[in-house]
Short mmCIF file of C-alpha atoms in Angstrom, two decimals:
data_model
loop_
_atom_site.label_atom_id
_atom_site.label_comp_id
_atom_site.label_asym_id
_atom_site.label_seq_id
_atom_site.Cartn_x
_atom_site.Cartn_y
_atom_site.Cartn_z
CA MET A 1 70.17 84.74 128.83
CA ASN A 2 72.73 86.21 131.20
CA PHE A 3 75.80 87.85 129.70
CA THR A 4 79.13 88.42 131.38
CA LYS A 5 80.58 91.94 131.62
CA THR A 6 83.00 91.16 128.79
CA GLU A 7 80.18 89.89 126.58
CA LEU A 8 78.05 92.96 127.33
CA LYS A 9 81.00 95.20 126.52
CA THR A 10 81.36 93.45 123.15
CA ILE A 11 77.64 93.79 122.42
CA TYR A 12 77.62 97.50 123.29
CA SER A 13 80.70 98.04 121.12
CA ALA A 14 79.03 96.30 118.16
CA ILE A 15 75.90 98.43 118.61
CA ARG A 16 78.00 101.61 118.63
CA GLN A 17 79.80 100.55 115.45
CA PHE A 18 76.45 100.00 113.76
CA LEU A 19 75.32 103.47 114.87
CA TYR A 20 78.56 104.98 113.54
CA PHE A 21 77.89 103.26 110.21
CA ILE A 22 74.38 104.72 110.07
CA ALA A 23 75.73 108.17 111.01
CA THR A 24 78.34 108.01 108.25
CA PHE A 25 75.79 106.83 105.70
CA LEU A 26 73.42 109.66 106.59
CA PHE A 27 76.31 112.13 106.52
CA VAL A 28 77.18 111.11 102.95
CA LEU A 29 73.56 111.73 102.00
CA LEU A 30 73.84 115.15 103.64
CA VAL A 31 76.89 115.92 101.48
CA ASN A 32 74.73 115.22 98.42
CA VAL A 33 72.12 117.69 99.69
CA ILE A 34 74.84 120.29 100.33
CA ALA A 35 76.18 119.85 96.81
CA GLN A 36 72.71 120.35 95.36
CA HIS A 37 72.44 123.64 97.23
CA TYR A 38 75.96 125.08 96.78
CA LYS A 39 76.58 123.62 93.29
CA THR A 40 79.98 124.67 91.86
CA THR A 41 80.97 126.56 95.04
CA THR A 42 80.75 123.43 97.21
CA PHE A 43 84.50 122.79 97.25
CA GLU A 44 85.75 126.36 97.03
CA GLU A 45 88.53 127.60 99.32
CA HIS A 46 86.97 128.56 102.69
CA GLY A 47 83.71 127.07 101.41
CA ILE A 48 81.18 124.85 103.15
CA ILE A 49 83.12 121.58 102.76
CA GLU A 50 86.44 123.01 103.93
CA ASN A 51 84.73 124.60 106.94
CA MET A 52 83.16 121.24 107.79
CA GLN A 53 86.54 119.51 107.52
CA ILE A 54 88.10 122.04 109.89
CA SER A 55 85.20 121.82 112.36
CA PHE A 56 85.46 118.01 112.47
CA LEU A 57 89.22 118.10 113.09
CA LEU A 58 88.94 120.80 115.75
CA SER A 59 86.08 119.00 117.48
CA ALA A 60 87.97 115.70 117.50
CA GLY A 61 91.08 117.43 118.84
CA ILE A 62 89.07 119.02 121.65
CA VAL A 63 87.46 115.67 122.55
CA PHE A 64 90.88 114.00 122.72
CA PHE A 65 92.27 116.90 124.76
CA VAL A 66 89.37 116.79 127.22
CA ASN A 67 90.15 113.13 127.86
CA THR A 68 93.58 114.13 129.22
CA PHE A 69 91.74 115.39 132.31
CA HIS A 70 89.58 112.26 132.65
CA ASP A 71 92.16 109.51 132.35
CA LYS A 72 95.68 110.12 133.60
CA GLN A 73 96.85 106.71 132.39
CA MET A 74 95.91 107.54 128.76
CA ARG A 75 97.02 111.17 128.96
CA ALA A 76 100.03 110.83 126.66
CA ILE A 77 98.01 109.05 123.95
CA SER A 78 95.29 111.68 124.26
CA TYR A 79 97.88 114.43 123.82
CA ILE A 80 99.28 112.71 120.73
CA LEU A 81 95.88 112.26 119.09
CA ALA A 82 94.79 115.82 119.93
CA SER A 83 98.05 117.24 118.61
CA PHE A 84 97.69 115.50 115.24
CA CYS A 85 94.12 116.77 114.91
CA PHE A 86 95.28 120.33 115.60
CA PHE A 87 98.20 119.87 113.20
CA ALA A 88 95.87 118.64 110.44
CA THR A 89 93.62 121.65 111.11
CA CYS A 90 96.55 123.99 110.53
CA ARG A 91 97.38 122.11 107.33
CA GLU A 92 93.82 122.49 106.05
CA LEU A 93 94.04 126.23 106.75
CA ASP A 94 97.23 126.64 104.71
CA SER A 95 95.91 129.44 102.49
CA PHE A 96 94.66 131.36 105.53
CA PHE A 97 97.99 131.08 107.35
CA ASP A 98 99.90 131.95 104.15
CA LYS A 99 98.32 135.41 104.42
CA LEU A 100 98.34 135.66 108.21
CA ILE A 101 101.88 134.36 108.85
CA PRO A 102 103.99 134.59 105.66
CA ILE A 103 107.01 132.25 105.35
CA ILE A 104 106.10 130.18 108.44
CA SER A 105 102.47 129.76 107.36
CA TRP A 106 100.71 126.56 108.55
CA LYS A 107 104.03 124.96 109.53
CA PHE A 108 103.72 126.38 113.04
CA GLY A 109 101.27 123.49 113.49
CA TYR A 110 104.29 121.20 114.00
CA PHE A 111 104.41 122.79 117.45
CA PHE A 112 101.50 120.61 118.61
CA PRO A 113 103.09 117.19 117.82
CA LEU A 114 106.38 118.50 119.20
CA LEU A 115 104.81 119.29 122.59
CA ALA A 116 103.07 115.91 122.63
CA GLY A 117 106.36 114.21 121.74
CA ILE A 118 108.13 115.90 124.65
CA TYR A 119 105.43 114.72 127.05
CA VAL A 120 105.70 111.18 125.66
CA PHE A 121 109.48 111.24 126.17
CA LEU A 122 109.05 112.33 129.78
CA THR A 123 106.50 109.59 130.50
CA LEU A 124 107.83 106.88 128.20
CA ASN A 125 107.29 103.81 130.40
CA SER A 126 103.64 104.54 131.18
CA THR A 127 103.03 105.67 127.58
CA ILE A 128 104.11 102.31 126.18
CA LYS A 129 101.58 100.50 128.38
CA SER A 130 98.77 102.89 127.49
CA ALA A 131 99.70 102.67 123.80
CA LEU A 132 99.18 98.91 123.90
CA GLN A 133 95.72 99.44 125.39
CA PHE A 134 94.89 101.95 122.69
CA LEU A 135 96.10 99.65 119.88
CA SER A 136 93.66 96.97 121.04
CA SER A 137 90.68 99.34 121.22
CA SER A 138 87.85 99.86 118.75
CA SER A 139 88.68 103.57 118.52
CA PHE A 140 92.10 102.70 117.08
CA LEU A 141 90.49 100.52 114.39
CA MET A 142 88.15 103.38 113.48
CA MET A 143 91.12 105.73 113.15
CA CYS A 144 92.86 103.21 110.90
CA CYS A 145 89.76 103.18 108.71
CA ALA A 146 89.78 107.00 108.57
CA VAL A 147 93.47 107.17 107.66
CA ILE A 148 92.98 104.60 104.89
CA ILE A 149 90.22 106.78 103.42
CA ILE A 150 92.22 110.02 103.76
CA LEU A 151 95.58 108.79 102.43
CA PRO A 152 95.64 105.78 100.05
CA ILE A 153 92.08 106.21 98.80
CA ALA A 154 91.76 110.01 98.57
CA GLN A 155 95.33 110.79 97.55
CA CYS A 156 96.17 107.78 95.38
CA ILE A 157 92.89 107.14 93.59
CA GLY A 158 92.41 110.90 93.28
CA HIS A 159 95.90 111.14 91.75
CA ARG A 160 95.95 113.12 88.48
CA PRO A 161 97.74 110.45 86.34
CA LEU A 162 95.10 107.85 87.28
CA ILE A 163 92.27 110.21 86.43
CA THR A 164 93.72 111.29 83.10
CA ALA A 165 94.54 107.69 82.16
CA THR A 166 90.95 106.58 82.67
CA LEU A 167 88.87 109.70 81.96
CA GLY A 168 91.13 111.80 79.76
CA ASN A 169 92.06 115.44 80.35
CA HIS A 170 88.53 116.83 80.54
CA ASN A 171 87.82 118.59 83.88
CA VAL A 172 90.68 116.75 85.61
CA ALA A 173 91.12 119.40 88.30
CA ASN A 174 87.44 119.40 89.22
CA ILE A 175 87.21 115.60 89.31
CA LYS A 176 90.37 115.39 91.41
CA GLN A 177 89.05 118.00 93.84
CA LEU A 178 85.65 116.32 94.10
CA PHE A 179 87.13 112.92 94.90
CA GLU A 180 89.85 114.11 97.28
CA GLU A 181 87.74 116.59 99.23
CA CYS A 182 84.81 114.19 99.65
CA CYS A 183 87.06 111.38 100.86
CA GLU A 184 88.91 113.68 103.25
CA LEU A 185 85.60 115.00 104.60
CA ILE A 186 84.34 111.49 105.30
CA GLY A 187 87.70 110.53 106.83
CA TYR A 188 87.62 113.53 109.16
CA PHE A 189 84.03 112.71 110.12
CA ILE A 190 85.11 109.18 111.08
CA ILE A 191 88.00 110.64 113.10
CA LEU A 192 85.44 112.69 115.02
CA LEU A 193 83.40 109.53 115.63
CA SER A 194 86.55 107.69 116.71
CA SER A 195 87.29 110.45 119.24
CA ILE A 196 83.85 109.84 120.75
CA GLU A 197 84.54 106.10 120.82
CA TYR A 198 87.93 106.81 122.39
CA ASN A 199 86.30 108.71 125.24
CA ILE A 200 83.84 105.84 125.72
CA ASN A 201 86.71 103.32 125.74
CA PHE A 202 88.95 105.18 128.18
CA HIS A 203 86.85 107.65 130.15
CA LYS A 204 87.20 106.90 133.84
CA LYS A 205 83.72 106.53 135.29
#
């Protein structure tokens, strides 16, 4: 059977999504192995899980930033995505920046989205066109999935009143931390995968 270029593109995209699913599944199993090794220190400040979260965000930000050199048409979108990854990295390092830069702390991370916003303003017409391309891409759908995991699932289901209402007041802080940190870790991992998919979608060959 002969496939058109569009059909082949769809098939390759479906194969990549399946591979991302397998990668995420295996990663969750890895988290279980990590927890068995680190036990109660797994989710400590500056611990293994937090370091993994930061490494995923930084890596994704770098991948998005690298794409600014590959595809001029998608440069503004790449800047925006990279800036939010770097901003989220600063937010995850809040305790570190509290000591390093008192008062300002992690809030200097707003500088990254601000710079991206200025670039978007200066290239508004071309940015709108590239934004429409991005919104129809598989990488955007993966990012939506990641944001759903990080915000409504991690923050709302891991909300203290919900936990206490269903499980009582026993070990609420630990349960909340376990649920939130695990969900955020998986969300950041999917963001890293989506950055790879983004480069595949928009890298100029």
